[in-house]
JSON list of C-alpha atoms in Angstrom, two decimals:
[
{"chain": "Q", "resi": 1, "resn": "MET", "atom": "CA", "xyz": [-0.01, 0.01, -0.05]},
{"chain": "Q", "resi": 2, "resn": "LYS", "atom": "CA", "xyz": [1.29, 3.49, -0.89]},
{"chain": "Q", "resi": 3, "resn": "ASP", "atom": "CA", "xyz": [2.43, 5.66, 1.91]},
{"chain": "Q", "resi": 4, "resn": "HIS", "atom": "CA", "xyz": [-0.36, 8.15, 2.78]},
{"chain": "Q", "resi": 5, "resn": "PRO", "atom": "CA", "xyz": [-1.73, 9.92, 5.93]},
{"chain": "Q", "resi": 6, "resn": "CYS", "atom": "CA", "xyz": [-3.93, 7.62, 7.93]},
{"chain": "Q", "resi": 7, "resn": "THR", "atom": "CA", "xyz": [-5.44, 7.07, 11.32]},
{"chain": "Q", "resi": 8, "resn": "GLN", "atom": "CA", "xyz": [-6.16, 4.05, 13.53]},
{"chain": "Q", "resi": 9, "resn": "LEU", "atom": "CA", "xyz": [-9.36, 2.23, 12.70]},
{"chain": "Q", "resi": 10, "resn": "PRO", "atom": "CA", "xyz": [-11.86, 2.75, 15.59]},
{"chain": "Q", "resi": 11, "resn": "ALA", "atom": "CA", "xyz": [-12.43, -0.43, 17.52]},
{"chain": "Q", "resi": 12, "resn": "LEU", "atom": "CA", "xyz": [-15.45, -2.39, 16.28]},
{"chain": "Q", "resi": 13, "resn": "PRO", "atom": "CA", "xyz": [-17.72, -3.96, 18.91]},
{"chain": "Q", "resi": 14, "resn": "GLU", "atom": "CA", "xyz": [-16.72, -7.46, 19.96]},
{"chain": "Q", "resi": 15, "resn": "PHE", "atom": "CA", "xyz": [-19.58, -10.01, 19.90]},
{"chain": "Q", "resi": 16, "resn": "ASP", "atom": "CA", "xyz": [-19.58, -13.72, 19.89]},
{"chain": "Q", "resi": 17, "resn": "ASP", "atom": "CA", "xyz": [-21.15, -15.44, 16.88]},
{"chain": "Q", "resi": 18, "resn": "SER", "atom": "CA", "xyz": [-24.50, -16.01, 18.55]},
{"chain": "Q", "resi": 19, "resn": "GLU", "atom": "CA", "xyz": [-24.85, -12.38, 19.43]},
{"chain": "Q", "resi": 20, "resn": "ARG", "atom": "CA", "xyz": [-23.91, -11.28, 15.86]},
{"chain": "Q", "resi": 21, "resn": "VAL", "atom": "CA", "xyz": [-26.66, -13.50, 14.50]},
{"chain": "Q", "resi": 22, "resn": "ALA", "atom": "CA", "xyz": [-29.13, -12.06, 17.07]},
{"chain": "Q", "resi": 23, "resn": "ARG", "atom": "CA", "xyz": [-28.17, -8.47, 16.21]},
{"chain": "Q", "resi": 24, "resn": "ALA", "atom": "CA", "xyz": [-28.33, -9.11, 12.49]},
{"chain": "Q", "resi": 25, "resn": "THR", "atom": "CA", "xyz": [-31.78, -10.74, 12.90]},
{"chain": "Q", "resi": 26, "resn": "ALA", "atom": "CA", "xyz": [-33.07, -7.90, 15.06]},
{"chain": "Q", "resi": 27, "resn": "PHE", "atom": "CA", "xyz": [-31.85, -5.37, 12.50]},
{"chain": "Q", "resi": 28, "resn": "ARG", "atom": "CA", "xyz": [-33.44, -7.23, 9.66]},
{"chain": "Q", "resi": 29, "resn": "GLU", "atom": "CA", "xyz": [-36.76, -7.44, 11.53]},
{"chain": "Q", "resi": 30, "resn": "HIS", "atom": "CA", "xyz": [-36.52, -3.68, 12.34]},
{"chain": "Q", "resi": 31, "resn": "LEU", "atom": "CA", "xyz": [-35.98, -2.75, 8.76]},
{"chain": "Q", "resi": 32, "resn": "GLY", "atom": "CA", "xyz": [-38.64, -5.31, 7.73]},
{"chain": "Q", "resi": 33, "resn": "ARG", "atom": "CA", "xyz": [-41.19, -3.06, 9.47]},
{"chain": "Q", "resi": 34, "resn": "ARG", "atom": "CA", "xyz": [-40.34, -0.15, 7.14]},
{"chain": "Q", "resi": 35, "resn": "ARG", "atom": "CA", "xyz": [-43.18, 0.72, 4.81]},
{"chain": "Q", "resi": 36, "resn": "THR", "atom": "CA", "xyz": [-43.61, 3.19, 1.99]},
{"chain": "Q", "resi": 37, "resn": "VAL", "atom": "CA", "xyz": [-46.31, 5.58, 3.09]},
{"chain": "Q", "resi": 38, "resn": "ARG", "atom": "CA", "xyz": [-48.55, 7.80, 0.96]},
{"chain": "Q", "resi": 39, "resn": "GLU", "atom": "CA", "xyz": [-50.81, 9.16, 3.71]},
{"chain": "Q", "resi": 40, "resn": "TYR", "atom": "CA", "xyz": [-49.22, 11.57, 6.17]},
{"chain": "Q", "resi": 41, "resn": "SER", "atom": "CA", "xyz": [-50.04, 13.58, 9.18]},
{"chain": "Q", "resi": 42, "resn": "ASP", "atom": "CA", "xyz": [-48.99, 17.28, 9.12]},
{"chain": "Q", "resi": 43, "resn": "ARG", "atom": "CA", "xyz": [-47.47, 16.78, 12.62]},
{"chain": "Q", "resi": 44, "resn": "PRO", "atom": "CA", "xyz": [-44.06, 18.60, 12.58]},
{"chain": "Q", "resi": 45, "resn": "VAL", "atom": "CA", "xyz": [-40.71, 16.77, 12.81]},
{"chain": "Q", "resi": 46, "resn": "PRO", "atom": "CA", "xyz": [-37.86, 18.26, 14.93]},
{"chain": "Q", "resi": 47, "resn": "ARG", "atom": "CA", "xyz": [-35.13, 19.67, 12.75]},
{"chain": "Q", "resi": 48, "resn": "ALA", "atom": "CA", "xyz": [-32.54, 17.74, 14.82]},
{"chain": "Q", "resi": 49, "resn": "VAL", "atom": "CA", "xyz": [-34.00, 14.47, 13.68]},
{"chain": "Q", "resi": 50, "resn": "ILE", "atom": "CA", "xyz": [-33.52, 15.38, 10.01]},
{"chain": "Q", "resi": 51, "resn": "GLU", "atom": "CA", "xyz": [-30.07, 16.78, 10.69]},
{"chain": "Q", "resi": 52, "resn": "GLN", "atom": "CA", "xyz": [-28.86, 13.58, 12.37]},
{"chain": "Q", "resi": 53, "resn": "ALA", "atom": "CA", "xyz": [-30.36, 11.46, 9.58]},
{"chain": "Q", "resi": 54, "resn": "LEU", "atom": "CA", "xyz": [-28.56, 13.57, 6.98]},
{"chain": "Q", "resi": 55, "resn": "LEU", "atom": "CA", "xyz": [-25.31, 13.16, 8.87]},
{"chain": "Q", "resi": 56, "resn": "ALA", "atom": "CA", "xyz": [-25.84, 9.44, 8.83]},
{"chain": "Q", "resi": 57, "resn": "ALA", "atom": "CA", "xyz": [-26.47, 9.52, 5.14]},
{"chain": "Q", "resi": 58, "resn": "GLY", "atom": "CA", "xyz": [-23.29, 11.63, 4.68]},
{"chain": "Q", "resi": 59, "resn": "SER", "atom": "CA", "xyz": [-21.24, 8.85, 6.23]},
{"chain": "Q", "resi": 60, "resn": "ALA", "atom": "CA", "xyz": [-21.89, 6.64, 3.25]},
{"chain": "Q", "resi": 61, "resn": "PRO", "atom": "CA", "xyz": [-19.01, 5.31, 1.11]},
{"chain": "Q", "resi": 62, "resn": "SER", "atom": "CA", "xyz": [-18.45, 7.13, -2.18]},
{"chain": "Q", "resi": 63, "resn": "GLY", "atom": "CA", "xyz": [-16.19, 7.09, -5.14]},
{"chain": "Q", "resi": 64, "resn": "ALA", "atom": "CA", "xyz": [-12.80, 8.61, -4.08]},
{"chain": "Q", "resi": 65, "resn": "ASN", "atom": "CA", "xyz": [-14.66, 9.79, -0.96]},
{"chain": "Q", "resi": 66, "resn": "HIS", "atom": "CA", "xyz": [-15.91, 12.79, -3.02]},
{"chain": "Q", "resi": 67, "resn": "GLN", "atom": "CA", "xyz": [-19.43, 12.59, -1.41]},
{"chain": "Q", "resi": 68, "resn": "PRO", "atom": "CA", "xyz": [-21.23, 13.66, -4.52]},
{"chain": "Q", "resi": 69, "resn": "TRP", "atom": "CA", "xyz": [-24.59, 14.47, -2.92]},
{"chain": "Q", "resi": 70, "resn": "PHE", "atom": "CA", "xyz": [-26.66, 17.35, -1.74]},
{"chain": "Q", "resi": 71, "resn": "PHE", "atom": "CA", "xyz": [-29.78, 17.27, 0.34]},
{"chain": "Q", "resi": 72, "resn": "ALA", "atom": "CA", "xyz": [-32.20, 20.15, 0.08]},
{"chain": "Q", "resi": 73, "resn": "VAL", "atom": "CA", "xyz": [-34.72, 20.00, 2.95]},
{"chain": "Q", "resi": 74, "resn": "ILE", "atom": "CA", "xyz": [-38.03, 21.54, 1.89]},
{"chain": "Q", "resi": 75, "resn": "GLU", "atom": "CA", "xyz": [-40.28, 22.56, 4.85]},
{"chain": "Q", "resi": 76, "resn": "SER", "atom": "CA", "xyz": [-42.08, 25.77, 3.93]},
{"chain": "Q", "resi": 77, "resn": "ALA", "atom": "CA", "xyz": [-45.73, 25.33, 2.90]},
{"chain": "Q", "resi": 78, "resn": "GLU", "atom": "CA", "xyz": [-45.25, 27.44, -0.17]},
{"chain": "Q", "resi": 79, "resn": "ALA", "atom": "CA", "xyz": [-42.26, 25.40, -1.42]},
{"chain": "Q", "resi": 80, "resn": "ARG", "atom": "CA", "xyz": [-44.05, 22.12, -0.78]},
{"chain": "Q", "resi": 81, "resn": "ARG", "atom": "CA", "xyz": [-47.07, 23.54, -2.73]},
{"chain": "Q", "resi": 82, "resn": "ARG", "atom": "CA", "xyz": [-44.85, 24.35, -5.67]},
{"chain": "Q", "resi": 83, "resn": "VAL", "atom": "CA", "xyz": [-43.25, 20.83, -5.58]},
{"chain": "Q", "resi": 84, "resn": "ARG", "atom": "CA", "xyz": [-46.63, 19.21, -5.59]},
{"chain": "Q", "resi": 85, "resn": "ALA", "atom": "CA", "xyz": [-47.90, 21.33, -8.54]},
{"chain": "Q", "resi": 86, "resn": "ALA", "atom": "CA", "xyz": [-44.85, 20.57, -10.64]},
{"chain": "Q", "resi": 87, "resn": "ALA", "atom": "CA", "xyz": [-44.75, 16.87, -9.68]},
{"chain": "Q", "resi": 88, "resn": "GLU", "atom": "CA", "xyz": [-48.42, 16.35, -10.46]},
{"chain": "Q", "resi": 89, "resn": "ALA", "atom": "CA", "xyz": [-48.01, 17.96, -13.87]},
{"chain": "Q", "resi": 90, "resn": "GLU", "atom": "CA", "xyz": [-45.27, 15.39, -14.66]},
{"chain": "Q", "resi": 91, "resn": "GLU", "atom": "CA", "xyz": [-47.17, 12.57, -13.19]},
{"chain": "Q", "resi": 92, "resn": "LYS", "atom": "CA", "xyz": [-50.33, 13.39, -15.12]},
{"chain": "Q", "resi": 93, "resn": "ALA", "atom": "CA", "xyz": [-48.37, 13.36, -18.37]},
{"chain": "Q", "resi": 94, "resn": "PHE", "atom": "CA", "xyz": [-46.82, 10.00, -17.28]},
{"chain": "Q", "resi": 95, "resn": "TYR", "atom": "CA", "xyz": [-50.01, 8.20, -16.50]},
{"chain": "Q", "resi": 96, "resn": "GLU", "atom": "CA", "xyz": [-51.92, 9.67, -19.54]},
{"chain": "Q", "resi": 97, "resn": "GLU", "atom": "CA", "xyz": [-49.20, 9.78, -22.23]},
{"chain": "Q", "resi": 98, "resn": "LYS", "atom": "CA", "xyz": [-45.69, 8.54, -21.46]},
{"chain": "Q", "resi": 99, "resn": "ALA", "atom": "CA", "xyz": [-46.01, 5.26, -19.51]},
{"chain": "Q", "resi": 100, "resn": "PRO", "atom": "CA", "xyz": [-46.28, 2.05, -21.57]},
{"chain": "Q", "resi": 101, "resn": "GLN", "atom": "CA", "xyz": [-49.17, -0.27, -20.53]},
{"chain": "Q", "resi": 102, "resn": "GLU", "atom": "CA", "xyz": [-46.82, -2.81, -19.05]},
{"chain": "Q", "resi": 103, "resn": "TRP", "atom": "CA", "xyz": [-45.53, -0.22, -16.61]},
{"chain": "Q", "resi": 104, "resn": "LEU", "atom": "CA", "xyz": [-49.03, 0.92, -15.67]},
{"chain": "Q", "resi": 105, "resn": "ASP", "atom": "CA", "xyz": [-50.01, -2.75, -15.16]},
{"chain": "Q", "resi": 106, "resn": "ALA", "atom": "CA", "xyz": [-46.98, -3.15, -12.78]},
{"chain": "Q", "resi": 107, "resn": "LEU", "atom": "CA", "xyz": [-48.08, -0.13, -10.78]},
{"chain": "Q", "resi": 108, "resn": "ALA", "atom": "CA", "xyz": [-51.79, -1.03, -10.62]},
{"chain": "Q", "resi": 109, "resn": "PRO", "atom": "CA", "xyz": [-51.50, -3.32, -7.47]},
{"chain": "Q", "resi": 110, "resn": "LEU", "atom": "CA", "xyz": [-49.95, -0.41, -5.59]},
{"chain": "Q", "resi": 111, "resn": "GLY", "atom": "CA", "xyz": [-52.77, 1.99, -6.33]},
{"chain": "Q", "resi": 112, "resn": "THR", "atom": "CA", "xyz": [-50.68, 4.90, -7.40]},
{"chain": "Q", "resi": 113, "resn": "ASP", "atom": "CA", "xyz": [-52.07, 7.78, -9.49]},
{"chain": "Q", "resi": 114, "resn": "PRO", "atom": "CA", "xyz": [-51.16, 11.37, -10.45]},
{"chain": "Q", "resi": 115, "resn": "ASP", "atom": "CA", "xyz": [-52.61, 12.78, -7.19]},
{"chain": "Q", "resi": 116, "resn": "LYS", "atom": "CA", "xyz": [-49.60, 13.56, -4.93]},
{"chain": "Q", "resi": 117, "resn": "GLY", "atom": "CA", "xyz": [-51.33, 15.31, -2.09]},
{"chain": "Q", "resi": 118, "resn": "PHE", "atom": "CA", "xyz": [-48.85, 13.89, 0.35]},
{"chain": "Q", "resi": 119, "resn": "LEU", "atom": "CA", "xyz": [-46.26, 16.32, -1.00]},
{"chain": "Q", "resi": 120, "resn": "GLU", "atom": "CA", "xyz": [-48.16, 19.13, 0.70]},
{"chain": "Q", "resi": 121, "resn": "VAL", "atom": "CA", "xyz": [-49.30, 17.28, 3.84]},
{"chain": "Q", "resi": 122, "resn": "ALA", "atom": "CA", "xyz": [-46.01, 15.71, 4.90]},
{"chain": "Q", "resi": 123, "resn": "PRO", "atom": "CA", "xyz": [-43.97, 18.21, 6.90]},
{"chain": "Q", "resi": 124, "resn": "VAL", "atom": "CA", "xyz": [-40.55, 17.36, 5.25]},
{"chain": "Q", "resi": 125, "resn": "LEU", "atom": "CA", "xyz": [-39.52, 16.80, 1.68]},
{"chain": "Q", "resi": 126, "resn": "ILE", "atom": "CA", "xyz": [-35.78, 16.11, 1.00]},
{"chain": "Q", "resi": 127, "resn": "ALA", "atom": "CA", "xyz": [-34.70, 16.67, -2.60]},
{"chain": "Q", "resi": 128, "resn": "ILE", "atom": "CA", "xyz": [-31.60, 14.67, -3.14]},
{"chain": "Q", "resi": 129, "resn": "PHE", "atom": "CA", "xyz": [-29.15, 15.90, -5.83]},
{"chain": "Q", "resi": 130, "resn": "ALA", "atom": "CA", "xyz": [-26.25, 14.08, -7.57]},
{"chain": "Q", "resi": 131, "resn": "GLN", "atom": "CA", "xyz": [-23.18, 16.17, -8.31]},
{"chain": "Q", "resi": 132, "resn": "LYS", "atom": "CA", "xyz": [-21.02, 15.41, -11.33]},
{"chain": "Q", "resi": 133, "resn": "ARG", "atom": "CA", "xyz": [-18.28, 17.59, -10.05]},
{"chain": "Q", "resi": 134, "resn": "GLY", "atom": "CA", "xyz": [-17.17, 18.43, -6.46]},
{"chain": "Q", "resi": 135, "resn": "GLY", "atom": "CA", "xyz": [-14.91, 16.82, -4.12]},
{"chain": "Q", "resi": 136, "resn": "PRO", "atom": "CA", "xyz": [-14.47, 16.13, -0.38]},
{"chain": "Q", "resi": 137, "resn": "ARG", "atom": "CA", "xyz": [-14.06, 19.79, 0.61]},
{"chain": "Q", "resi": 138, "resn": "PRO", "atom": "CA", "xyz": [-16.45, 22.72, 0.09]},
{"chain": "Q", "resi": 139, "resn": "GLY", "atom": "CA", "xyz": [-15.61, 24.52, -3.12]},
{"chain": "Q", "resi": 140, "resn": "ASP", "atom": "CA", "xyz": [-13.88, 21.63, -4.81]},
{"chain": "Q", "resi": 141, "resn": "GLN", "atom": "CA", "xyz": [-14.51, 21.28, -8.52]},
{"chain": "Q", "resi": 142, "resn": "LYS", "atom": "CA", "xyz": [-12.97, 17.79, -9.18]},
{"chain": "Q", "resi": 143, "resn": "LYS", "atom": "CA", "xyz": [-14.57, 15.07, -11.27]},
{"chain": "Q", "resi": 144, "resn": "ASN", "atom": "CA", "xyz": [-16.76, 12.85, -9.11]},
{"chain": "Q", "resi": 145, "resn": "TYR", "atom": "CA", "xyz": [-16.82, 9.05, -9.66]},
{"chain": "Q", "resi": 146, "resn": "TYR", "atom": "CA", "xyz": [-19.55, 6.39, -9.29]},
{"chain": "Q", "resi": 147, "resn": "VAL", "atom": "CA", "xyz": [-21.96, 9.21, -8.65]},
{"chain": "Q", "resi": 148, "resn": "THR", "atom": "CA", "xyz": [-25.19, 7.20, -9.10]},
{"chain": "Q", "resi": 149, "resn": "GLU", "atom": "CA", "xyz": [-23.98, 4.35, -6.94]},
{"chain": "Q", "resi": 150, "resn": "SER", "atom": "CA", "xyz": [-22.67, 6.66, -4.27]},
{"chain": "Q", "resi": 151, "resn": "VAL", "atom": "CA", "xyz": [-25.87, 8.73, -4.02]},
{"chain": "Q", "resi": 152, "resn": "GLY", "atom": "CA", "xyz": [-27.94, 5.56, -4.03]},
{"chain": "Q", "resi": 153, "resn": "ILE", "atom": "CA", "xyz": [-26.05, 4.17, -1.02]},
{"chain": "Q", "resi": 154, "resn": "ALA", "atom": "CA", "xyz": [-26.40, 7.52, 0.89]},
{"chain": "Q", "resi": 155, "resn": "THR", "atom": "CA", "xyz": [-30.12, 7.60, 0.10]},
{"chain": "Q", "resi": 156, "resn": "GLY", "atom": "CA", "xyz": [-30.49, 4.08, 1.56]},
{"chain": "Q", "resi": 157, "resn": "LEU", "atom": "CA", "xyz": [-28.75, 5.05, 4.76]},
{"chain": "Q", "resi": 158, "resn": "LEU", "atom": "CA", "xyz": [-30.97, 8.16, 4.96]},
{"chain": "Q", "resi": 159, "resn": "ILE", "atom": "CA", "xyz": [-34.15, 6.05, 4.63]},
{"chain": "Q", "resi": 160, "resn": "ALA", "atom": "CA", "xyz": [-32.83, 3.60, 7.29]},
{"chain": "Q", "resi": 161, "resn": "ALA", "atom": "CA", "xyz": [-31.96, 6.39, 9.72]},
{"chain": "Q", "resi": 162, "resn": "LEU", "atom": "CA", "xyz": [-35.41, 8.11, 9.33]},
{"chain": "Q", "resi": 163, "resn": "HIS", "atom": "CA", "xyz": [-37.08, 4.69, 9.84]},
{"chain": "Q", "resi": 164, "resn": "ASP", "atom": "CA", "xyz": [-34.96, 4.14, 12.95]},
{"chain": "Q", "resi": 165, "resn": "ALA", "atom": "CA", "xyz": [-36.22, 7.52, 14.28]},
{"chain": "Q", "resi": 166, "resn": "GLY", "atom": "CA", "xyz": [-39.80, 6.41, 13.86]},
{"chain": "Q", "resi": 167, "resn": "LEU", "atom": "CA", "xyz": [-40.62, 8.31, 10.73]},
{"chain": "Q", "resi": 168, "resn": "ALA", "atom": "CA", "xyz": [-42.30, 7.09, 7.51]},
{"chain": "Q", "resi": 169, "resn": "THR", "atom": "CA", "xyz": [-40.83, 7.72, 4.15]},
{"chain": "Q", "resi": 170, "resn": "LEU", "atom": "CA", "xyz": [-41.69, 7.54, 0.51]},
{"chain": "Q", "resi": 171, "resn": "THR", "atom": "CA", "xyz": [-39.33, 7.68, -2.50]},
{"chain": "Q", "resi": 172, "resn": "HIS", "atom": "CA", "xyz": [-40.74, 9.82, -5.34]},
{"chain": "Q", "resi": 173, "resn": "THR", "atom": "CA", "xyz": [-39.24, 10.14, -8.79]},
{"chain": "Q", "resi": 174, "resn": "PRO", "atom": "CA", "xyz": [-41.38, 12.20, -11.16]},
{"chain": "Q", "resi": 175, "resn": "ALA", "atom": "CA", "xyz": [-39.62, 12.59, -14.51]},
{"chain": "Q", "resi": 176, "resn": "PRO", "atom": "CA", "xyz": [-38.20, 14.99, -15.37]},
{"chain": "Q", "resi": 177, "resn": "MET", "atom": "CA", "xyz": [-37.36, 16.52, -11.94]},
{"chain": "Q", "resi": 178, "resn": "SER", "atom": "CA", "xyz": [-35.58, 19.62, -13.10]},
{"chain": "Q", "resi": 179, "resn": "PHE", "atom": "CA", "xyz": [-38.22, 21.77, -11.34]},
{"chain": "Q", "resi": 180, "resn": "LEU", "atom": "CA", "xyz": [-36.39, 20.83, -8.09]},
{"chain": "Q", "resi": 181, "resn": "ASN", "atom": "CA", "xyz": [-33.32, 22.73, -9.16]},
{"chain": "Q", "resi": 182, "resn": "GLU", "atom": "CA", "xyz": [-35.38, 25.93, -9.53]},
{"chain": "Q", "resi": 183, "resn": "ILE", "atom": "CA", "xyz": [-37.39, 25.46, -6.27]},
{"chain": "Q", "resi": 184, "resn": "CYS", "atom": "CA", "xyz": [-34.33, 24.53, -4.27]},
{"chain": "Q", "resi": 185, "resn": "GLY", "atom": "CA", "xyz": [-31.93, 27.01, -5.84]},
{"chain": "Q", "resi": 186, "resn": "ARG", "atom": "CA", "xyz": [-29.51, 24.35, -7.01]},
{"chain": "Q", "resi": 187, "resn": "PRO", "atom": "CA", "xyz": [-27.31, 24.74, -10.05]},
{"chain": "Q", "resi": 188, "resn": "ASP", "atom": "CA", "xyz": [-28.07, 23.00, -13.35]},
{"chain": "Q", "resi": 189, "resn": "SER", "atom": "CA", "xyz": [-24.89, 20.97, -12.89]},
{"chain": "Q", "resi": 190, "resn": "GLU", "atom": "CA", "xyz": [-26.61, 19.02, -10.15]},
{"chain": "Q", "resi": 191, "resn": "LYS", "atom": "CA", "xyz": [-29.09, 16.41, -11.18]},
{"chain": "Q", "resi": 192, "resn": "PRO", "atom": "CA", "xyz": [-32.09, 15.61, -9.06]},
{"chain": "Q", "resi": 193, "resn": "PHE", "atom": "CA", "xyz": [-31.76, 12.04, -7.97]},
{"chain": "Q", "resi": 194, "resn": "LEU", "atom": "CA", "xyz": [-34.93, 11.47, -5.82]},
{"chain": "Q", "resi": 195, "resn": "LEU", "atom": "CA", "xyz": [-37.48, 13.28, -3.76]},
{"chain": "Q", "resi": 196, "resn": "LEU", "atom": "CA", "xyz": [-37.85, 11.70, -0.31]},
{"chain": "Q", "resi": 197, "resn": "VAL", "atom": "CA", "xyz": [-41.04, 12.37, 1.67]},
{"chain": "Q", "resi": 198, "resn": "ALA", "atom": "CA", "xyz": [-40.67, 12.09, 5.41]},
{"chain": "Q", "resi": 199, "resn": "GLY", "atom": "CA", "xyz": [-43.01, 12.47, 8.43]},
{"chain": "Q", "resi": 200, "resn": "HIS", "atom": "CA", "xyz": [-45.53, 10.80, 10.67]},
{"chain": "Q", "resi": 201, "resn": "PRO", "atom": "CA", "xyz": [-48.00, 8.51, 8.96]},
{"chain": "Q", "resi": 202, "resn": "ALA", "atom": "CA", "xyz": [-51.68, 9.61, 9.14]},
{"chain": "Q", "resi": 203, "resn": "PRO", "atom": "CA", "xyz": [-53.72, 7.72, 11.78]},
{"chain": "Q", "resi": 204, "resn": "ASP", "atom": "CA", "xyz": [-55.66, 5.98, 9.10]},
{"chain": "Q", "resi": 205, "resn": "ALA", "atom": "CA", "xyz": [-52.68, 5.32, 6.77]},
{"chain": "Q", "resi": 206, "resn": "THR", "atom": "CA", "xyz": [-52.73, 2.02, 4.88]},
{"chain": "Q", "resi": 207, "resn": "VAL", "atom": "CA", "xyz": [-50.27, -0.05, 2.86]},
{"chain": "Q", "resi": 208, "resn": "PRO", "atom": "CA", "xyz": [-51.18, -2.01, -0.28]},
{"chain": "Q", "resi": 209, "resn": "LEU", "atom": "CA", "xyz": [-50.90, -5.74, 0.40]},
{"chain": "Q", "resi": 210, "resn": "ALA", "atom": "CA", "xyz": [-48.88, -6.00, -2.86]},
{"chain": "Q", "resi": 211, "resn": "ALA", "atom": "CA", "xyz": [-46.11, -3.92, -1.28]},
{"chain": "Q", "resi": 212, "resn": "LEU", "atom": "CA", "xyz": [-45.58, -6.57, 1.44]},
{"chain": "Q", "resi": 213, "resn": "ASP", "atom": "CA", "xyz": [-44.61, -9.22, -1.13]},
{"chain": "Q", "resi": 214, "resn": "LYS", "atom": "CA", "xyz": [-40.85, -9.41, -0.73]},
{"chain": "Q", "resi": 215, "resn": "LYS", "atom": "CA", "xyz": [-38.64, -11.97, -2.44]},
{"chain": "Q", "resi": 216, "resn": "PRO", "atom": "CA", "xyz": [-37.21, -14.77, -0.21]},
{"chain": "Q", "resi": 217, "resn": "LEU", "atom": "CA", "xyz": [-33.57, -15.10, 0.54]},
{"chain": "Q", "resi": 218, "resn": "GLU", "atom": "CA", "xyz": [-32.95, -17.86, -2.09]},
{"chain": "Q", "resi": 219, "resn": "ALA", "atom": "CA", "xyz": [-34.43, -15.58, -4.80]},
{"chain": "Q", "resi": 220, "resn": "ILE", "atom": "CA", "xyz": [-32.07, -12.68, -4.04]},
{"chain": "Q", "resi": 221, "resn": "SER", "atom": "CA", "xyz": [-28.81, -14.38, -3.11]},
{"chain": "Q", "resi": 222, "resn": "ALA", "atom": "CA", "xyz": [-26.44, -17.23, -3.83]},
{"chain": "Q", "resi": 223, "resn": "TRP", "atom": "CA", "xyz": [-23.39, -18.63, -2.01]},
{"chain": "Q", "resi": 224, "resn": "ILE", "atom": "CA", "xyz": [-20.57, -19.24, -4.50]}
]
C-alpha cells in the first residue's frame, strides 16, 4: 500500500457469533417493518432528527470519498405547494401519455395515480441531488466518480436512519425533476436524484398488500 496519511481504525464492537446473529436478525426485523407511506399527518418533525439522519447519510462510502450528494430540505408550505404542482403535472403526463401499458399494469396493485397530495401534507421533503463535479471539501470542482452508486447508497442510509427515528418515508421520482433545481436554488450541474417524503403517517394510513410481497432469501442471493 502506498504511503499516505492515515489514522487508527476505531475499535469495532466485539460480539460472539450467537450475538452477531441475534443482532443481524433484530436489525433485519426492524428494517422489515419499514413501509412506503402515501398518507401523512401534518405533525411537525424536529429539525434535529432530520439533521442527524442527513449526517448518517453523509457517512456513506463514495467514489474517491468525493461525497457527490446534496440534500435540500423543503419545509415551507409554499415550497411544498410548488413541488406538488410541478410533480403532479409530470405525473399526469406520465399516466396519460408517457407510460407504456406494461408499466401501468405493474403499478396497478400499488394503487398509485397522479394525485400527490402527500407532497403538501407531509412536513418534510428532501430533494436529493447528484453532483457530477465536487470533491471532499467545500468549493472543490473535481470530477466525481461512481456518482449514481454513491448517491444511491447514501439515500439508503438516509431512509434507514429516518425509519430508525420512527418516521415514515416515500421515494418519489417524477420525470423529469428539473423543477427541483429551480425550487431549491440548485445549479443546473446538479441532477435531481430522488425526492424523499418524510413524516408521521396519518392515523388511518394504509399499505397495499402487494407492497408486502418481498422476495425470499433464495431468490435474491447465492453462495458461490
